[in-house]
Coordinates of C-alpha atoms in Angstrom, one line a residue:
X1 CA -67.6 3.6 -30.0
X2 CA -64.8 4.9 -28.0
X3 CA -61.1 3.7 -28.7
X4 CA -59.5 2.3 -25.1
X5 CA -56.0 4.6 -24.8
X6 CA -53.1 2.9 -24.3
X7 CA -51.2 3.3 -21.3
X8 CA -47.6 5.4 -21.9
X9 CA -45.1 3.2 -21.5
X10 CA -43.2 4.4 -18.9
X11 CA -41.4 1.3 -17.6
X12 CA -40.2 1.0 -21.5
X13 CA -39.5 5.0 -21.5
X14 CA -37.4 4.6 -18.5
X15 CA -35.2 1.3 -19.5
X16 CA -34.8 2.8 -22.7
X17 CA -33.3 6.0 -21.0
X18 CA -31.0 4.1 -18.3
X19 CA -29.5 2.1 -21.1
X20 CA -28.6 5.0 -23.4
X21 CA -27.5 6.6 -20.5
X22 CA -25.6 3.6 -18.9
X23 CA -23.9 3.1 -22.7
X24 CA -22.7 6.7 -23.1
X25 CA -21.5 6.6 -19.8
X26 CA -19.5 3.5 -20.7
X27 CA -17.9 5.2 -23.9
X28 CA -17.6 8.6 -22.3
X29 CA -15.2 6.6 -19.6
X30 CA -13.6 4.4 -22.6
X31 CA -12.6 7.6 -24.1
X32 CA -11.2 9.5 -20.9
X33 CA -10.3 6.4 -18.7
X34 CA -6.7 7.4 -18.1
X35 CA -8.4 10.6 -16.5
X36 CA -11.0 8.9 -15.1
X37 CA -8.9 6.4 -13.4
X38 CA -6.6 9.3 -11.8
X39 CA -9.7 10.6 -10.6
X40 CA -10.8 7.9 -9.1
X41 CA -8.0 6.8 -7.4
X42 CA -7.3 10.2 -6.7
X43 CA -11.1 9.6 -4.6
X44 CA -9.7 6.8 -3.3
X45 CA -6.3 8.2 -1.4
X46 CA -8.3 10.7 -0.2
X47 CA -11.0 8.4 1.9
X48 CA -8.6 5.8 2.6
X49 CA -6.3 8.7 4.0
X50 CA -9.3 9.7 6.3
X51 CA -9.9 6.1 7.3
X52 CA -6.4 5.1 8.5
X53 CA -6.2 8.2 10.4
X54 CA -8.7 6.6 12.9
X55 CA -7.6 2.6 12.5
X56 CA -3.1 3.8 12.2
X57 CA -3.3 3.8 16.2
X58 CA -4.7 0.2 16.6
X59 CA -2.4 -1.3 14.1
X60 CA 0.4 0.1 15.7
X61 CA -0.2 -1.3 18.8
X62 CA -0.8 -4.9 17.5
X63 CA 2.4 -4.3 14.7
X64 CA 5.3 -2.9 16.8
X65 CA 6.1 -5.9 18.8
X66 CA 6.3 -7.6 15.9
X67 CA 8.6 -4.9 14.4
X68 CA 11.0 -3.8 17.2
X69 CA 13.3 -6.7 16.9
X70 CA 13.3 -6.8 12.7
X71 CA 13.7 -3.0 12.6
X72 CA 16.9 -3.3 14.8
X73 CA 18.6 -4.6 11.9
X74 CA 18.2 -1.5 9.7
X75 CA 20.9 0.4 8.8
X76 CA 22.8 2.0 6.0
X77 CA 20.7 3.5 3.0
X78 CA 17.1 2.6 3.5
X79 CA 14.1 2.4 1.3
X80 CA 10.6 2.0 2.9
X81 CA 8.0 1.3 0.5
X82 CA 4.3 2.3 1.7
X83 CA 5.3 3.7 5.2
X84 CA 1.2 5.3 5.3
X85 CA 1.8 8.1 8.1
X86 CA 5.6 6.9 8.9
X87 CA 4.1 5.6 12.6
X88 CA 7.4 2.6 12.8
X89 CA 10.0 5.5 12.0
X90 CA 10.3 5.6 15.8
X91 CA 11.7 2.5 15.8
X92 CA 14.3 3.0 12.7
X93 CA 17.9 3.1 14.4
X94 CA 19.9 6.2 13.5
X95 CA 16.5 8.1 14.0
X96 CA 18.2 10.1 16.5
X97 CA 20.5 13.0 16.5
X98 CA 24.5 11.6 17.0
X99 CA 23.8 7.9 15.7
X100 CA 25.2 6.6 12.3
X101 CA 23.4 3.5 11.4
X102 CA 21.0 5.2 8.8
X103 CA 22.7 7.3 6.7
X104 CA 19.8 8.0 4.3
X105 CA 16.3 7.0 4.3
X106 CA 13.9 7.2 1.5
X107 CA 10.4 6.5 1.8
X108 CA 8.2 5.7 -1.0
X109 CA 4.7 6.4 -0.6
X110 CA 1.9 7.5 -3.3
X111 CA -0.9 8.7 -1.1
X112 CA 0.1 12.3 -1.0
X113 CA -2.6 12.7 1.2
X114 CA -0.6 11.1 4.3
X115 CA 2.9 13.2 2.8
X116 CA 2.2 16.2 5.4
X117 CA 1.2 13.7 8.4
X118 CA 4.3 11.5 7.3
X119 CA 7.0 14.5 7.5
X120 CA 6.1 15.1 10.5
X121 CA 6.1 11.9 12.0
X122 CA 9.8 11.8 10.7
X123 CA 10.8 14.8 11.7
X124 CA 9.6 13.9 15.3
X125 CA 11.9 10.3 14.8
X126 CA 14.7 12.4 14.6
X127 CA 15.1 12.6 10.5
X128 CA 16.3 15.8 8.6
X129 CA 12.9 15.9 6.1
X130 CA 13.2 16.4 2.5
X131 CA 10.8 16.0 -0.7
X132 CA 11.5 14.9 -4.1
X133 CA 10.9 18.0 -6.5
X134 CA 10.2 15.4 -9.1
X135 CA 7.5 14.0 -7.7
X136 CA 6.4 16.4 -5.1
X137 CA 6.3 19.5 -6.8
X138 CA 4.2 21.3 -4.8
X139 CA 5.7 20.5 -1.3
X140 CA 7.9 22.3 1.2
X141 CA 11.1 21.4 2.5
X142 CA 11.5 21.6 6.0
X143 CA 14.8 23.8 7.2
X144 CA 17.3 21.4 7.0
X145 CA 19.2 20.2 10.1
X146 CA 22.6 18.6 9.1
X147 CA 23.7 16.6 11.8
X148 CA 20.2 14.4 11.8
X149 CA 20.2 11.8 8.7
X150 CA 18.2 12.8 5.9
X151 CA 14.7 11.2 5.2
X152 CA 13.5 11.9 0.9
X153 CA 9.7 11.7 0.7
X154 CA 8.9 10.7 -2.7
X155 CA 5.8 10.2 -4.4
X156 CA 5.4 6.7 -6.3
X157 CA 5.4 3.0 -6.8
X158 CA 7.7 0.2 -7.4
X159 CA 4.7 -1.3 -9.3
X160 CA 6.3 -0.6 -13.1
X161 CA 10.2 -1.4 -13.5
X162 CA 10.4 1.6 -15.7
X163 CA 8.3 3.9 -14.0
X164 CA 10.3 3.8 -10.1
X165 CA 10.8 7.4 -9.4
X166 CA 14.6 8.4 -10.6
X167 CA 15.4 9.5 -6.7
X168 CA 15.0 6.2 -5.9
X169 CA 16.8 4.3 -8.4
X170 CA 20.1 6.9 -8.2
X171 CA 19.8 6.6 -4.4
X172 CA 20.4 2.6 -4.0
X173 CA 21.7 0.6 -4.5
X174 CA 20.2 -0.1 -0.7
X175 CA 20.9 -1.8 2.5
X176 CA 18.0 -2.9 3.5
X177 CA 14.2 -2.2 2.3
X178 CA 11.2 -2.3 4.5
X179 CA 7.3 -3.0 3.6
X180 CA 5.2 -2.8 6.1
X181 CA 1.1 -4.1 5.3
X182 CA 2.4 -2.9 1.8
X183 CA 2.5 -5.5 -0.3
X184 CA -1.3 -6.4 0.0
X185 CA -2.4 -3.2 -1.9
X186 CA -0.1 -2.6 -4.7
X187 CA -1.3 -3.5 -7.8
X188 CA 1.2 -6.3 -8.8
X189 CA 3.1 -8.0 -5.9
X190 CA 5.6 -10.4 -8.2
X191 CA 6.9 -6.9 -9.6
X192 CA 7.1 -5.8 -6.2
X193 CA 9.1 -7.8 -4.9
X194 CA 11.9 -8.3 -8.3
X195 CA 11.9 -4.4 -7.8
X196 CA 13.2 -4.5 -4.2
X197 CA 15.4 -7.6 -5.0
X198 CA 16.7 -5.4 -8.0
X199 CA 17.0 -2.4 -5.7
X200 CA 19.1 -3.8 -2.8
X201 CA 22.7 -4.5 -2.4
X202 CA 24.0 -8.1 -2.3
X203 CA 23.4 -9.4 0.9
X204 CA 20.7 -6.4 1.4
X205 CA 17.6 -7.1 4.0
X206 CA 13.9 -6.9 2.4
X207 CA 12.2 -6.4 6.3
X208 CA 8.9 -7.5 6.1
X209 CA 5.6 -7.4 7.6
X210 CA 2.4 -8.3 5.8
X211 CA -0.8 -9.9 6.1
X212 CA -1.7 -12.5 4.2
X213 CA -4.0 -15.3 3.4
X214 CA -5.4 -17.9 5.6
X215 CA -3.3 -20.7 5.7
X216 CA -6.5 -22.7 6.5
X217 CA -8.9 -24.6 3.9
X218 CA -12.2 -23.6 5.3
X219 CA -14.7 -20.7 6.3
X220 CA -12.2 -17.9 7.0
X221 CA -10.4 -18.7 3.3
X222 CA -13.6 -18.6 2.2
X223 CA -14.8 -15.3 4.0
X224 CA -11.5 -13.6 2.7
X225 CA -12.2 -14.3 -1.0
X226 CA -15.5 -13.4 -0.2
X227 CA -15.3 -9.8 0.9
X228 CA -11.8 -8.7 -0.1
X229 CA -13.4 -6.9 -3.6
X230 CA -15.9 -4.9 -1.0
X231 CA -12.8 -4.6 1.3
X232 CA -10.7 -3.4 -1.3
X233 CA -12.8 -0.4 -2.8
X234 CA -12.6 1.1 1.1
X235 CA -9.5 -0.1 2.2
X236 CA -6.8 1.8 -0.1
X237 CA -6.6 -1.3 -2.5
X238 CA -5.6 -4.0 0.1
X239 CA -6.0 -7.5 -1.0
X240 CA -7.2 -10.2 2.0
X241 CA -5.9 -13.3 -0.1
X242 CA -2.4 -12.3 -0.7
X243 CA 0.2 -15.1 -0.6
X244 CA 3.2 -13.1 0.0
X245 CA 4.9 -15.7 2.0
X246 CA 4.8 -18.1 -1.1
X247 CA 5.5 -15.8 -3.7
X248 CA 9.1 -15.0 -1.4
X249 CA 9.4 -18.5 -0.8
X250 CA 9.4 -19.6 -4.6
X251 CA 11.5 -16.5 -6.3
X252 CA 14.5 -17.1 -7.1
X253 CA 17.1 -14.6 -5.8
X254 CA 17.6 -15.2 -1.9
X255 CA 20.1 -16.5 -0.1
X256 CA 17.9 -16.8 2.8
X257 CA 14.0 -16.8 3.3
X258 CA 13.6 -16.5 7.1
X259 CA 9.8 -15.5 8.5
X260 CA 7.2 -16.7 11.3
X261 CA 3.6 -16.5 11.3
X262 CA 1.5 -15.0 13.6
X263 CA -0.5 -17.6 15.6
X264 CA -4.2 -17.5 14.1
X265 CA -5.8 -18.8 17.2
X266 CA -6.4 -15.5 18.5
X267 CA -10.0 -14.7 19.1
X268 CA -10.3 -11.2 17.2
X269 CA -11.9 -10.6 13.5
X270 CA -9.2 -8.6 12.2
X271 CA -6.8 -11.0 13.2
X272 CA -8.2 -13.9 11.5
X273 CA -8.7 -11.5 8.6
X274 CA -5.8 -10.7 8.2
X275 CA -3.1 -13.0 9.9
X276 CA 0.7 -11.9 9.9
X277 CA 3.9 -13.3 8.6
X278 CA 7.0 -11.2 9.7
X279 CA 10.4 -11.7 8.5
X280 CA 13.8 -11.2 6.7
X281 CA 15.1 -11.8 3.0
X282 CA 18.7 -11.4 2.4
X283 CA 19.7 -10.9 -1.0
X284 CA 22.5 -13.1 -2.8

């Protein structure tokens, strides 16, 4: 009598392999994740530096109006926190050879990707360009031209009270600090925003403009929390369903809160994706 052979098992075979495999993988990265994470968001700063290469020009068109009149009101010592590819240094006063509104400008931005696009946007704006040799090691100083204000390109976050760059902390305390569509991508806004309050001079201006959530209960609330995980992994971290304009309006700190919302009625995706409050914050 012949004995029926079993069939190998290769569906069992095969799960059995994914899930050694997907559990080694797991404690391979538990044992390296502080590497792993660099990496990654190392990955990261590189697409997202590609990306906004193609989408900067579009958002500068629909962002300048808005920040032409706010960035008239710069002056002094400056910190800009996320300035991307430095497109709105055009429109920083003292960005011009014989003016003394800006003495000094720092700009804080962690995608050293965008560093090389970003000098030279502020060289063009009329800025004498110079890199932190803390945190930009392996950059270049441009020759430096003394009669144009200086602009300090340093490589960081004000997302750790004791990790802010030291050329940022020994060159405030500031007039006035800028974010521009920052505040939706770093990794914790509330310590964000007490490290610019921190950072300023009394009296200082925090210059604003960020998108935030929909201030509408229904679909496009809904579509925002949605998507904004997806959105995120592609988008250099940015958030959909930040409340930026609540988290300024309840911190203690302020003299004043002043800011106005885009209307939402316009027609576009992107602008009901992402609709804009614009503003000042004057320190105590």
């Amino acid at each position: 009598r012949e004995i029926p052979v079993e069939p190998y098992p290769w569906k069992r075979v095969t799960l059995g392999v994914f899930l050694v495999f997907l559990c080694w993988t797991i404690g391979l990265y538990r044992e390296n994740k502080d590497r792993a994470d660099h990496h990654l968001r190392k990955l990261q700063h590189w697409g997202f530096n590609h990306l906004w290469s193609h989408l900067s020009p579009g958002s500068s068109e629909r962002l300048h109006p808005l920040r032409q009149p706010l960035w008239n009101r710069i002056h002094g010592t400056v910190l800009e926190i996320g300035p991307g590819f430095g497109e709105s240094l055009a429109l920083v006063p003292g960005g011009r050879k014989g003016t003394k509104v800006v003495r000094k400008y720092v700009v804080l931005e962690p995608n050293h990707f965008m560093h090389d696009k970003l000098a030279t946007n502020a060289a063009a704006a009329g800025f004498s360009v110079q890199f932190d040799p803390n945190t930009c090691p392996e950059a270049v100083d441009s020759e430096q031209q003394t009669l144009l204000p200086p602009l300090v390109i340093v490589n960081g976050t004000l997302d750790s009270s004791d990790r802010i760059p030291t050329t940022v902390v020994e060159s405030g305390p500031y007039d006035c600090v800028i974010s521009s569509m920052v505040l939706c991508s770093v990794d914790d806004p509330e310590q964000n925003l007490e490290n610019i309050q921190k950072l300023l001079k009394p009296g200082g201006l925090f210059v604003f403009v960020e998108h935030v959530r929909h201030k509408d209960v229904g679909i496009w609330r809904r579509i925002q929390d949605l998507i904004t995980p997806v959105w995120a992994l592609f988008t250099g971290n940015c958030r959909l369903d930040r409340e930026t304009g609540k988290l300024l309006d309840t911190m203690g700190g302020w003299a004043s809160v002043d800011y106005r919302r885009v209307s939402q009625q316009q027609s576009g995706v992107i602008d009901k994706l992402t609709p804009i409050i614009y503003g000042v914050a004057t320190k105590k």
